[in-house]
Amino acid sequence: QVQLQESGPGLVKPSQTLSLTCTVSGGSITTNEYYWSWIRQSPGKGVEWMGVISGGGVTNYVPYLERRTSISRDTAKNEFSLHLSSVTPEDTAVYWCARDTTAVAGPGALRGRGIQVTVSS
């Protein structure tokens, strides 16, 4: 059974870089049949897909976050990470990592439990 677990800081200061890691167990992140995404939901807003890394290591990002977003992976640890630079309070959200069969994770994607991140000085 595949499980995903997010980890990282719960509080980040404005202008800093937010880095979160998703540890995957029960399945390999290098399998070509799945895509590994980061999604988030800010207070009062809908779920927002941020970007993805494929089983082959190819990344893609939502255009309006592309300048600040990077997704990387460590295949030896079976982990992938999100790096979001120059954060502002508007980046306060619950962040999830997700696995889906499509590049843009849909409502049926397998997710971790999520991690609350607050951007505040």
PDB file of C-alpha atoms in Angstrom, residues 18 37-52 61-66 68-69 71 82 84 88-98 103-107 111:
ATOM      1  CA  LEU A  18       9.702  27.149   1.910  1.00  0.00           C
ATOM      2  CA  SER A  37       2.505  16.527  -7.411  1.00  0.00           C
ATOM      3  CA  TRP A  38       2.333  19.256  -4.831  1.00  0.00           C
ATOM      4  CA  ILE A  39      -1.012  20.903  -4.172  1.00  0.00           C
ATOM      5  CA  ARG A  40      -2.174  23.397  -1.579  1.00  0.00           C
ATOM      6  CA  GLN A  41      -5.235  25.086  -0.185  1.00  0.00           C
ATOM      7  CA  SER A  42      -5.150  28.550   1.336  1.00  0.00           C
ATOM      8  CA  PRO A  43      -7.816  29.724   3.765  1.00  0.00           C
ATOM      9  CA  GLY A  44     -11.018  30.504   1.929  1.00  0.00           C
ATOM     10  CA  LYS A  45      -9.705  29.281  -1.411  1.00  0.00           C
ATOM     11  CA  GLY A  46      -9.958  26.152  -3.477  1.00  0.00           C
ATOM     12  CA  VAL A  47      -7.372  23.452  -3.918  1.00  0.00           C
ATOM     13  CA  GLU A  48      -4.503  24.641  -6.101  1.00  0.00           C
ATOM     14  CA  TRP A  49      -2.211  22.358  -8.086  1.00  0.00           C
ATOM     15  CA  MET A  50       1.317  23.752  -7.945  1.00  0.00           C
ATOM     16  CA  GLY A  51       3.509  21.442  -9.959  1.00  0.00           C
ATOM     17  CA  VAL A  52       4.591  17.896 -10.683  1.00  0.00           C
ATOM     18  CA  TYR A  61       4.603  23.940 -12.889  1.00  0.00           C
ATOM     19  CA  VAL A  62       1.507  26.079 -12.888  1.00  0.00           C
ATOM     20  CA  PRO A  63       2.533  29.192 -14.872  1.00  0.00           C
ATOM     21  CA  TYR A  64       1.857  31.824 -12.241  1.00  0.00           C
ATOM     22  CA  LEU A  65       4.065  30.005  -9.683  1.00  0.00           C
ATOM     23  CA  GLU A  66       6.749  28.760 -12.045  1.00  0.00           C
ATOM     24  CA  ARG A  68       9.163  30.746  -7.584  1.00  0.00           C
ATOM     25  CA  THR A  69       8.659  26.974  -7.609  1.00  0.00           C
ATOM     26  CA  ILE A  71      10.348  20.354  -7.441  1.00  0.00           C
ATOM     27  CA  LEU A  82       8.932  21.343  -3.054  1.00  0.00           C
ATOM     28  CA  LEU A  84       8.865  27.810  -2.981  1.00  0.00           C
ATOM     29  CA  THR A  88       4.479  35.925   1.414  1.00  0.00           C
ATOM     30  CA  PRO A  89       1.551  35.534   3.812  1.00  0.00           C
ATOM     31  CA  GLU A  90      -0.528  34.597   0.764  1.00  0.00           C
ATOM     32  CA  ASP A  91       1.441  31.347   0.618  1.00  0.00           C
ATOM     33  CA  THR A  92      -0.034  30.323   3.969  1.00  0.00           C
ATOM     34  CA  ALA A  93      -1.856  27.077   3.244  1.00  0.00           C
ATOM     35  CA  VAL A  94      -2.177  23.394   3.864  1.00  0.00           C
ATOM     36  CA  TYR A  95       0.249  21.656   1.509  1.00  0.00           C
ATOM     37  CA  TRP A  96      -0.149  18.111   0.268  1.00  0.00           C
ATOM     38  CA  CYS A  97       1.951  15.829  -1.851  1.00  0.00           C
ATOM     39  CA  ALA A  98      -0.015  13.589  -4.160  1.00  0.00           C
ATOM     40  CA  ALA A 103       0.297  15.234 -14.519  1.00  0.00           C
ATOM     41  CA  VAL A 104      -2.245  17.552 -12.892  1.00  0.00           C
ATOM     42  CA  ALA A 105      -3.426  15.791  -9.763  1.00  0.00           C
ATOM     43  CA  GLY A 106      -7.193  15.458  -9.665  1.00  0.00           C
ATOM     44  CA  PRO A 107      -9.669  15.048  -6.804  1.00  0.00           C
ATOM     45  CA  ARG A 111      -2.537  12.301  -0.948  1.00  0.00           C
TER      46      ARG A 111
END
